[in-house]
C-alpha cells in the first residue's frame, strides 16, 4: 500500500513538473502594466500609476502564501478579458451584450435607482446595451412612458468585433425582440449632429425625466470630452453620465475616455466621479460613473 502511494506521489510530481514546463513555454499576452523587476527583489510588484481600479494600490495576502496588489489581480483578469474577447461571448435575453458582468450589475443598479424616463445610449453596435436598458426600464415603466434612444452612425447590425459571431453563435437580432419594439428608438447619426441633439430633446420633451446618458461610442479623447460637454445638460440631478470603456487609456497607452471624463469633471462642478459604483472592483469604466450633484 505504501509502495502504491509512493508511486502515485511520484506520478503526480512528474505531471506537475511537465505542466509547469508547458506553461512556461506558452507566451503570455503583452501587458501594459509595469513588466520588469529584479528576480531577487522580494515582495510584490510596484504599484502601476496607470491603474484606476478602486483600492488598486492595496496589497492582499492569499492563502497560498503569495502577496499581490489588487491592481495586479484585476489588471491580470482584464488582460484575459481582452485577449480572449470575453466581451463578445455574453448575451442579454439572447442578444449579444458586449458589457462585462460586473459593470452590467452596476449599471442595472443605477438604472433601477434613477428610473430614467429617457436613456440616451451613444454607441449602438449590435444593440445589446439598448436591449439591456430596455429590459430594466420595462420593470418600472409601461411602453409609451419611457424610451431608450440609441444612437450610432451605422446600422446596429454592424459588429466591430470580427470574432463576435463565432463567440456567440446563438445570439439573435436585437430588432426582433419585443422589448426593442416597445422601448427602443434607433437614431442613425453622429452623437453631436444637430439631428441627434434634436432627437434627444424631442424624447425628453415627450417622456420627461429623469434622464441618463451613456457615452459608449467613439472612445477617443476629443470625441468623449465633446460629448460630455454637449450632453451633460440633459442629465438630470441625481442621475448619471456614464463614460464607458475608460480602461482603454491604459490599454492603448494614450488619453482616451478616462482622461476625457477626468478633464470634464475638473471643469464642471455639477458632476463628481462616483467611485462607490465601482464596488465590484473590476470595472471597464473606472472613473467613468459621473453623478450629477448640482
mmCIF file of C-alpha atoms in Angstrom:
data_model
loop_
_atom_site.group_PDB
_atom_site.id
_atom_site.type_symbol
_atom_site.label_atom_id
_atom_site.label_comp_id
_atom_site.label_asym_id
_atom_site.label_seq_id
_atom_site.Cartn_x
_atom_site.Cartn_y
_atom_site.Cartn_z
ATOM 1 C CA UNK A 1 0.000 0.000 0.000
ATOM 2 C CA UNK A 2 2.789 2.411 0.926
ATOM 3 C CA UNK A 3 4.578 1.446 -2.300
ATOM 4 C CA UNK A 4 1.493 2.310 -4.366
ATOM 5 C CA UNK A 5 1.106 5.623 -2.558
ATOM 6 C CA UNK A 6 4.758 6.403 -3.255
ATOM 7 C CA UNK A 7 4.244 5.591 -6.949
ATOM 8 C CA UNK A 8 1.162 7.827 -7.088
ATOM 9 C CA UNK A 9 3.035 10.704 -5.448
ATOM 10 C CA UNK A 10 5.887 10.308 -7.946
ATOM 11 C CA UNK A 11 3.439 10.286 -10.877
ATOM 12 C CA UNK A 12 1.683 13.411 -9.603
ATOM 13 C CA UNK A 13 5.022 15.159 -9.130
ATOM 14 C CA UNK A 14 6.081 14.270 -12.684
ATOM 15 C CA UNK A 15 2.775 15.518 -14.093
ATOM 16 C CA UNK A 16 3.077 18.792 -12.169
ATOM 17 C CA UNK A 17 6.644 19.244 -13.424
ATOM 18 C CA UNK A 18 5.577 18.612 -17.035
ATOM 19 C CA UNK A 19 2.656 21.008 -16.728
ATOM 20 C CA UNK A 20 4.895 23.702 -15.304
ATOM 21 C CA UNK A 21 7.297 23.277 -18.239
ATOM 22 C CA UNK A 22 4.433 23.539 -20.735
ATOM 23 C CA UNK A 23 3.041 26.677 -19.085
ATOM 24 C CA UNK A 24 6.488 28.266 -19.080
ATOM 25 C CA UNK A 25 6.781 27.704 -22.833
ATOM 26 C CA UNK A 26 3.457 29.396 -23.650
ATOM 27 C CA UNK A 27 3.968 33.095 -24.461
ATOM 28 C CA UNK A 28 1.616 35.238 -22.431
ATOM 29 C CA UNK A 29 -0.278 38.269 -23.728
ATOM 30 C CA UNK A 30 1.532 41.564 -23.820
ATOM 31 C CA UNK A 31 0.771 43.690 -20.783
ATOM 32 C CA UNK A 32 0.814 47.455 -20.488
ATOM 33 C CA UNK A 33 1.430 47.256 -16.763
ATOM 34 C CA UNK A 34 4.897 47.557 -15.232
ATOM 35 C CA UNK A 35 6.602 44.481 -16.632
ATOM 36 C CA UNK A 36 10.028 44.153 -15.050
ATOM 37 C CA UNK A 37 11.684 43.840 -11.677
ATOM 38 C CA UNK A 38 14.836 42.203 -10.383
ATOM 39 C CA UNK A 39 14.426 38.459 -9.966
ATOM 40 C CA UNK A 40 15.672 38.602 -6.395
ATOM 41 C CA UNK A 41 13.508 41.547 -5.381
ATOM 42 C CA UNK A 42 11.248 40.491 -2.509
ATOM 43 C CA UNK A 43 7.625 41.444 -2.035
ATOM 44 C CA UNK A 44 5.083 42.495 -4.616
ATOM 45 C CA UNK A 45 5.217 44.328 -7.899
ATOM 46 C CA UNK A 46 5.459 48.112 -7.605
ATOM 47 C CA UNK A 47 2.188 49.966 -7.982
ATOM 48 C CA UNK A 48 1.386 50.905 -11.576
ATOM 49 C CA UNK A 49 0.491 54.630 -11.691
ATOM 50 C CA UNK A 50 -1.732 53.936 -14.708
ATOM 51 C CA UNK A 51 -4.108 51.961 -12.507
ATOM 52 C CA UNK A 52 -7.546 53.419 -11.829
ATOM 53 C CA UNK A 53 -9.084 50.405 -10.083
ATOM 54 C CA UNK A 54 -10.662 51.107 -6.734
ATOM 55 C CA UNK A 55 -8.122 50.311 -3.970
ATOM 56 C CA UNK A 56 -5.716 49.085 -6.642
ATOM 57 C CA UNK A 57 -2.631 50.047 -4.645
ATOM 58 C CA UNK A 58 -3.575 47.850 -1.680
ATOM 59 C CA UNK A 59 -1.674 44.616 -1.031
ATOM 60 C CA UNK A 60 -3.527 41.468 -0.014
ATOM 61 C CA UNK A 61 -2.252 38.116 1.224
ATOM 62 C CA UNK A 62 -3.544 34.983 -0.474
ATOM 63 C CA UNK A 63 -3.876 31.641 1.270
ATOM 64 C CA UNK A 64 -1.175 30.155 -0.963
ATOM 65 C CA UNK A 65 1.442 32.381 0.657
ATOM 66 C CA UNK A 66 1.548 34.929 -2.167
ATOM 67 C CA UNK A 67 1.101 38.656 -1.752
ATOM 68 C CA UNK A 68 -0.315 40.698 -4.605
ATOM 69 C CA UNK A 69 -1.569 44.163 -5.293
ATOM 70 C CA UNK A 70 -5.265 44.395 -6.031
ATOM 71 C CA UNK A 71 -4.346 46.162 -9.275
ATOM 72 C CA UNK A 72 -2.284 43.193 -10.486
ATOM 73 C CA UNK A 73 -5.160 40.812 -9.837
ATOM 74 C CA UNK A 74 -7.715 42.997 -11.605
ATOM 75 C CA UNK A 75 -5.457 44.006 -14.478
ATOM 76 C CA UNK A 76 -4.440 40.396 -14.948
ATOM 77 C CA UNK A 77 -8.079 39.455 -15.347
ATOM 78 C CA UNK A 78 -8.619 42.427 -17.633
ATOM 79 C CA UNK A 79 -5.824 41.149 -19.863
ATOM 80 C CA UNK A 80 -7.615 37.790 -20.130
ATOM 81 C CA UNK A 81 -10.895 39.571 -20.800
ATOM 82 C CA UNK A 82 -9.333 41.411 -23.741
ATOM 83 C CA UNK A 83 -7.130 38.734 -25.264
ATOM 84 C CA UNK A 84 -9.903 36.125 -25.180
ATOM 85 C CA UNK A 85 -12.580 38.533 -26.450
ATOM 86 C CA UNK A 86 -14.792 37.737 -23.482
ATOM 87 C CA UNK A 87 -16.720 40.935 -24.212
ATOM 88 C CA UNK A 88 -18.278 39.170 -27.199
ATOM 89 C CA UNK A 89 -19.195 35.906 -25.506
ATOM 90 C CA UNK A 90 -22.086 37.025 -23.323
ATOM 91 C CA UNK A 91 -25.659 37.881 -24.221
ATOM 92 C CA UNK A 92 -28.696 39.518 -22.671
ATOM 93 C CA UNK A 93 -32.034 37.882 -23.475
ATOM 94 C CA UNK A 94 -30.345 36.193 -26.421
ATOM 95 C CA UNK A 95 -28.789 39.343 -27.904
ATOM 96 C CA UNK A 96 -25.040 39.841 -27.740
ATOM 97 C CA UNK A 97 -24.279 42.338 -24.972
ATOM 98 C CA UNK A 98 -20.668 43.482 -25.004
ATOM 99 C CA UNK A 99 -20.642 44.556 -21.366
ATOM 100 C CA UNK A 100 -18.687 42.819 -18.647
ATOM 101 C CA UNK A 101 -20.848 41.218 -15.923
ATOM 102 C CA UNK A 102 -19.521 43.452 -13.139
ATOM 103 C CA UNK A 103 -20.451 46.677 -14.893
ATOM 104 C CA UNK A 104 -23.731 45.220 -16.112
ATOM 105 C CA UNK A 105 -24.702 44.644 -12.490
ATOM 106 C CA UNK A 106 -23.689 48.176 -11.512
ATOM 107 C CA UNK A 107 -25.467 49.802 -14.445
ATOM 108 C CA UNK A 108 -28.602 47.792 -13.640
ATOM 109 C CA UNK A 109 -28.473 49.177 -10.106
ATOM 110 C CA UNK A 110 -28.030 52.732 -11.389
ATOM 111 C CA UNK A 111 -30.949 52.463 -13.801
ATOM 112 C CA UNK A 112 -33.155 50.957 -11.117
ATOM 113 C CA UNK A 113 -32.163 53.643 -8.585
ATOM 114 C CA UNK A 114 -32.657 56.540 -11.013
ATOM 115 C CA UNK A 115 -35.538 55.064 -13.047
ATOM 116 C CA UNK A 116 -34.889 57.335 -16.036
ATOM 117 C CA UNK A 117 -37.688 58.060 -18.477
ATOM 118 C CA UNK A 118 -35.103 58.743 -21.176
ATOM 119 C CA UNK A 119 -31.828 56.864 -21.597
ATOM 120 C CA UNK A 120 -29.529 58.243 -24.286
ATOM 121 C CA UNK A 121 -27.367 55.329 -25.420
ATOM 122 C CA UNK A 122 -24.480 56.598 -27.553
ATOM 123 C CA UNK A 123 -22.942 53.667 -29.443
ATOM 124 C CA UNK A 124 -25.384 51.004 -30.595
ATOM 125 C CA UNK A 125 -23.221 48.349 -32.315
ATOM 126 C CA UNK A 126 -25.418 45.204 -32.277
ATOM 127 C CA UNK A 127 -27.993 46.683 -29.898
ATOM 128 C CA UNK A 128 -27.206 44.648 -26.784
ATOM 129 C CA UNK A 129 -26.831 47.601 -24.434
ATOM 130 C CA UNK A 130 -30.052 49.221 -25.647
ATOM 131 C CA UNK A 131 -31.943 45.974 -25.084
ATOM 132 C CA UNK A 132 -30.321 45.664 -21.661
ATOM 133 C CA UNK A 133 -31.514 49.175 -20.769
ATOM 134 C CA UNK A 134 -34.962 48.428 -22.178
ATOM 135 C CA UNK A 135 -35.327 45.277 -20.093
ATOM 136 C CA UNK A 136 -34.648 47.136 -16.853
ATOM 137 C CA UNK A 137 -36.856 50.015 -17.977
ATOM 138 C CA UNK A 138 -39.732 47.619 -18.609
ATOM 139 C CA UNK A 139 -39.775 46.774 -14.891
ATOM 140 C CA UNK A 140 -40.715 50.328 -13.864
ATOM 141 C CA UNK A 141 -42.389 51.900 -16.912
ATOM 142 C CA UNK A 142 -45.081 50.809 -19.329
ATOM 143 C CA UNK A 143 -44.481 51.094 -23.097
ATOM 144 C CA UNK A 144 -45.039 54.698 -24.111
ATOM 145 C CA UNK A 145 -43.913 56.010 -20.715
ATOM 146 C CA UNK A 146 -40.145 55.809 -21.264
ATOM 147 C CA UNK A 147 -37.655 55.379 -24.085
ATOM 148 C CA UNK A 148 -34.105 54.266 -24.841
ATOM 149 C CA UNK A 149 -32.773 56.495 -27.597
ATOM 150 C CA UNK A 150 -29.831 54.608 -29.058
ATOM 151 C CA UNK A 151 -27.519 56.488 -31.418
ATOM 152 C CA UNK A 152 -24.949 55.294 -33.938
ATOM 153 C CA UNK A 153 -23.775 56.407 -37.408
ATOM 154 C CA UNK A 154 -24.046 52.797 -38.638
ATOM 155 C CA UNK A 155 -26.878 50.318 -38.525
ATOM 156 C CA UNK A 156 -26.757 48.246 -35.354
ATOM 157 C CA UNK A 157 -26.158 45.040 -37.326
ATOM 158 C CA UNK A 158 -22.572 46.151 -37.974
ATOM 159 C CA UNK A 159 -20.426 44.422 -35.320
ATOM 160 C CA UNK A 160 -16.945 45.850 -34.807
ATOM 161 C CA UNK A 161 -15.588 42.551 -33.423
ATOM 162 C CA UNK A 162 -14.858 40.153 -36.280
ATOM 163 C CA UNK A 163 -14.882 37.174 -33.909
ATOM 164 C CA UNK A 164 -18.248 38.060 -32.370
ATOM 165 C CA UNK A 165 -20.431 35.670 -34.377
ATOM 166 C CA UNK A 166 -18.245 32.703 -33.581
ATOM 167 C CA UNK A 167 -18.091 33.618 -29.902
ATOM 168 C CA UNK A 168 -21.855 33.923 -29.551
ATOM 169 C CA UNK A 169 -23.314 31.673 -32.269
ATOM 170 C CA UNK A 170 -26.780 31.529 -30.683
ATOM 171 C CA UNK A 171 -27.125 35.295 -30.363
ATOM 172 C CA UNK A 172 -30.195 36.765 -32.040
ATOM 173 C CA UNK A 173 -31.043 40.018 -33.786
ATOM 174 C CA UNK A 174 -31.836 42.854 -31.347
ATOM 175 C CA UNK A 175 -34.528 44.348 -33.550
ATOM 176 C CA UNK A 176 -36.606 41.163 -33.314
ATOM 177 C CA UNK A 177 -37.023 41.491 -29.558
ATOM 178 C CA UNK A 178 -40.461 42.645 -28.331
ATOM 179 C CA UNK A 179 -38.668 44.880 -25.827
ATOM 180 C CA UNK A 180 -36.823 46.626 -28.643
ATOM 181 C CA UNK A 181 -40.073 47.364 -30.433
ATOM 182 C CA UNK A 182 -41.705 48.712 -27.267
ATOM 183 C CA UNK A 183 -38.912 50.710 -25.652
ATOM 184 C CA UNK A 184 -36.114 51.459 -28.120
ATOM 185 C CA UNK A 185 -35.798 54.150 -30.778
ATOM 186 C CA UNK A 186 -32.782 53.840 -33.055
ATOM 187 C CA UNK A 187 -31.364 57.106 -34.376
ATOM 188 C CA UNK A 188 -28.772 56.851 -37.129
ATOM 189 C CA UNK A 189 -26.236 59.651 -36.905
ATOM 190 C CA UNK A 190 -23.203 61.016 -35.085
ATOM 191 C CA UNK A 191 -23.618 61.734 -31.393
ATOM 192 C CA UNK A 192 -23.315 65.520 -31.741
ATOM 193 C CA UNK A 193 -25.112 66.030 -35.055
ATOM 194 C CA UNK A 194 -27.843 68.633 -34.969
ATOM 195 C CA UNK A 195 -30.412 65.964 -35.831
ATOM 196 C CA UNK A 196 -29.196 63.789 -32.939
ATOM 197 C CA UNK A 197 -29.482 66.619 -30.424
ATOM 198 C CA UNK A 198 -32.946 67.392 -31.751
ATOM 199 C CA UNK A 199 -33.932 63.727 -31.325
ATOM 200 C CA UNK A 200 -32.679 63.790 -27.721
ATOM 201 C CA UNK A 201 -34.577 66.968 -26.962
ATOM 202 C CA UNK A 202 -37.745 65.612 -28.584
ATOM 203 C CA UNK A 203 -37.543 62.447 -26.458
ATOM 204 C CA UNK A 204 -37.098 64.485 -23.279
ATOM 205 C CA UNK A 205 -39.984 66.765 -24.231
ATOM 206 C CA UNK A 206 -42.224 63.727 -24.737
ATOM 207 C CA UNK A 207 -41.203 61.485 -21.855
ATOM 208 C CA UNK A 208 -39.716 63.901 -19.304
ATOM 209 C CA UNK A 209 -37.079 62.974 -16.743
ATOM 210 C CA UNK A 210 -35.061 61.634 -15.107
ATOM 211 C CA UNK A 211 -32.558 61.414 -17.963
ATOM 212 C CA UNK A 212 -29.442 59.237 -18.072
ATOM 213 C CA UNK A 213 -26.710 59.409 -20.742
ATOM 214 C CA UNK A 214 -24.314 56.582 -21.599
ATOM 215 C CA UNK A 215 -21.305 57.555 -23.752
ATOM 216 C CA UNK A 216 -20.207 54.289 -25.372
ATOM 217 C CA UNK A 217 -19.483 55.240 -28.976
ATOM 218 C CA UNK A 218 -16.196 56.592 -30.298
ATOM 219 C CA UNK A 219 -13.795 56.389 -27.349
ATOM 220 C CA UNK A 220 -11.129 58.870 -28.446
ATOM 221 C CA UNK A 221 -10.348 61.730 -26.084
ATOM 222 C CA UNK A 222 -11.696 64.622 -28.119
ATOM 223 C CA UNK A 223 -14.966 62.932 -29.033
ATOM 224 C CA UNK A 224 -15.743 61.827 -25.479
ATOM 225 C CA UNK A 225 -14.847 65.201 -23.975
ATOM 226 C CA UNK A 226 -17.047 66.977 -26.510
ATOM 227 C CA UNK A 227 -19.879 64.536 -25.802
ATOM 228 C CA UNK A 228 -19.586 65.210 -22.083
ATOM 229 C CA UNK A 229 -19.586 68.957 -22.662
ATOM 230 C CA UNK A 230 -22.571 68.847 -25.007
ATOM 231 C CA UNK A 231 -24.753 66.123 -23.488
ATOM 232 C CA UNK A 232 -24.289 66.704 -19.762
ATOM 233 C CA UNK A 233 -27.011 69.366 -19.767
ATOM 234 C CA UNK A 234 -29.598 66.677 -20.487
ATOM 235 C CA UNK A 235 -28.633 64.611 -17.426
ATOM 236 C CA UNK A 236 -30.928 65.365 -14.502
ATOM 237 C CA UNK A 237 -29.677 65.933 -10.953
ATOM 238 C CA UNK A 238 -29.170 62.625 -9.165
ATOM 239 C CA UNK A 239 -28.706 60.775 -12.453
ATOM 240 C CA UNK A 240 -25.556 59.771 -14.298
ATOM 241 C CA UNK A 241 -23.411 60.459 -17.303
ATOM 242 C CA UNK A 242 -21.703 57.090 -17.744
ATOM 243 C CA UNK A 243 -18.446 57.306 -19.678
ATOM 244 C CA UNK A 244 -17.739 53.749 -20.760
ATOM 245 C CA UNK A 245 -14.510 51.884 -21.518
ATOM 246 C CA UNK A 246 -12.208 54.220 -19.628
ATOM 247 C CA UNK A 247 -9.895 51.180 -19.433
ATOM 248 C CA UNK A 248 -8.755 51.972 -22.975
ATOM 249 C CA UNK A 249 -6.429 54.752 -21.762
ATOM 250 C CA UNK A 250 -4.257 52.141 -20.114
ATOM 251 C CA UNK A 251 -4.692 49.577 -22.859
ATOM 252 C CA UNK A 252 -3.746 51.971 -25.664
ATOM 253 C CA UNK A 253 -1.223 53.976 -23.597
ATOM 254 C CA UNK A 254 -2.753 57.304 -24.531
ATOM 255 C CA UNK A 255 -5.519 59.667 -23.333
ATOM 256 C CA UNK A 256 -8.919 58.216 -24.181
ATOM 257 C CA UNK A 257 -12.259 58.069 -22.364
ATOM 258 C CA UNK A 258 -10.837 58.170 -18.842
ATOM 259 C CA UNK A 259 -8.755 61.281 -19.474
ATOM 260 C CA UNK A 260 -11.800 62.913 -21.064
ATOM 261 C CA UNK A 261 -14.009 62.057 -18.060
ATOM 262 C CA UNK A 262 -11.430 63.429 -15.644
ATOM 263 C CA UNK A 263 -10.991 66.614 -17.650
ATOM 264 C CA UNK A 264 -14.747 67.116 -17.822
ATOM 265 C CA UNK A 265 -15.162 66.726 -14.052
ATOM 266 C CA UNK A 266 -12.321 69.180 -13.459
ATOM 267 C CA UNK A 267 -14.045 71.867 -15.499
ATOM 268 C CA UNK A 268 -17.627 71.135 -14.418
ATOM 269 C CA UNK A 269 -18.517 71.067 -10.727
ATOM 270 C CA UNK A 270 -22.039 69.775 -11.397
ATOM 271 C CA UNK A 271 -20.611 66.252 -11.694
ATOM 272 C CA UNK A 272 -18.444 64.080 -9.467
ATOM 273 C CA UNK A 273 -16.811 60.686 -10.022
ATOM 274 C CA UNK A 274 -18.872 58.202 -8.029
ATOM 275 C CA UNK A 275 -16.328 55.565 -7.002
ATOM 276 C CA UNK A 276 -18.984 53.847 -4.869
ATOM 277 C CA UNK A 277 -20.399 52.465 -8.132
ATOM 278 C CA UNK A 278 -17.136 50.572 -8.613
ATOM 279 C CA UNK A 279 -17.887 48.296 -5.669
ATOM 280 C CA UNK A 280 -17.209 45.058 -7.671
ATOM 281 C CA UNK A 281 -13.662 46.490 -8.045
ATOM 282 C CA UNK A 282 -13.228 45.083 -11.547
ATOM 283 C CA UNK A 283 -14.696 47.607 -13.982
ATOM 284 C CA UNK A 284 -14.211 48.714 -17.568
ATOM 285 C CA UNK A 285 -15.461 52.169 -16.628
ATOM 286 C CA UNK A 286 -13.265 53.247 -13.724
ATOM 287 C CA UNK A 287 -13.683 56.982 -13.024
ATOM 288 C CA UNK A 288 -16.489 56.926 -15.601
ATOM 289 C CA UNK A 289 -19.570 56.828 -13.374
ATOM 290 C CA UNK A 290 -20.249 60.564 -13.271
ATOM 291 C CA UNK A 291 -23.019 61.565 -10.886
ATOM 292 C CA UNK A 292 -24.761 64.910 -11.326
ATOM 293 C CA UNK A 293 -24.905 66.598 -7.922
ATOM 294 C CA UNK A 294 -25.982 70.129 -8.872
#
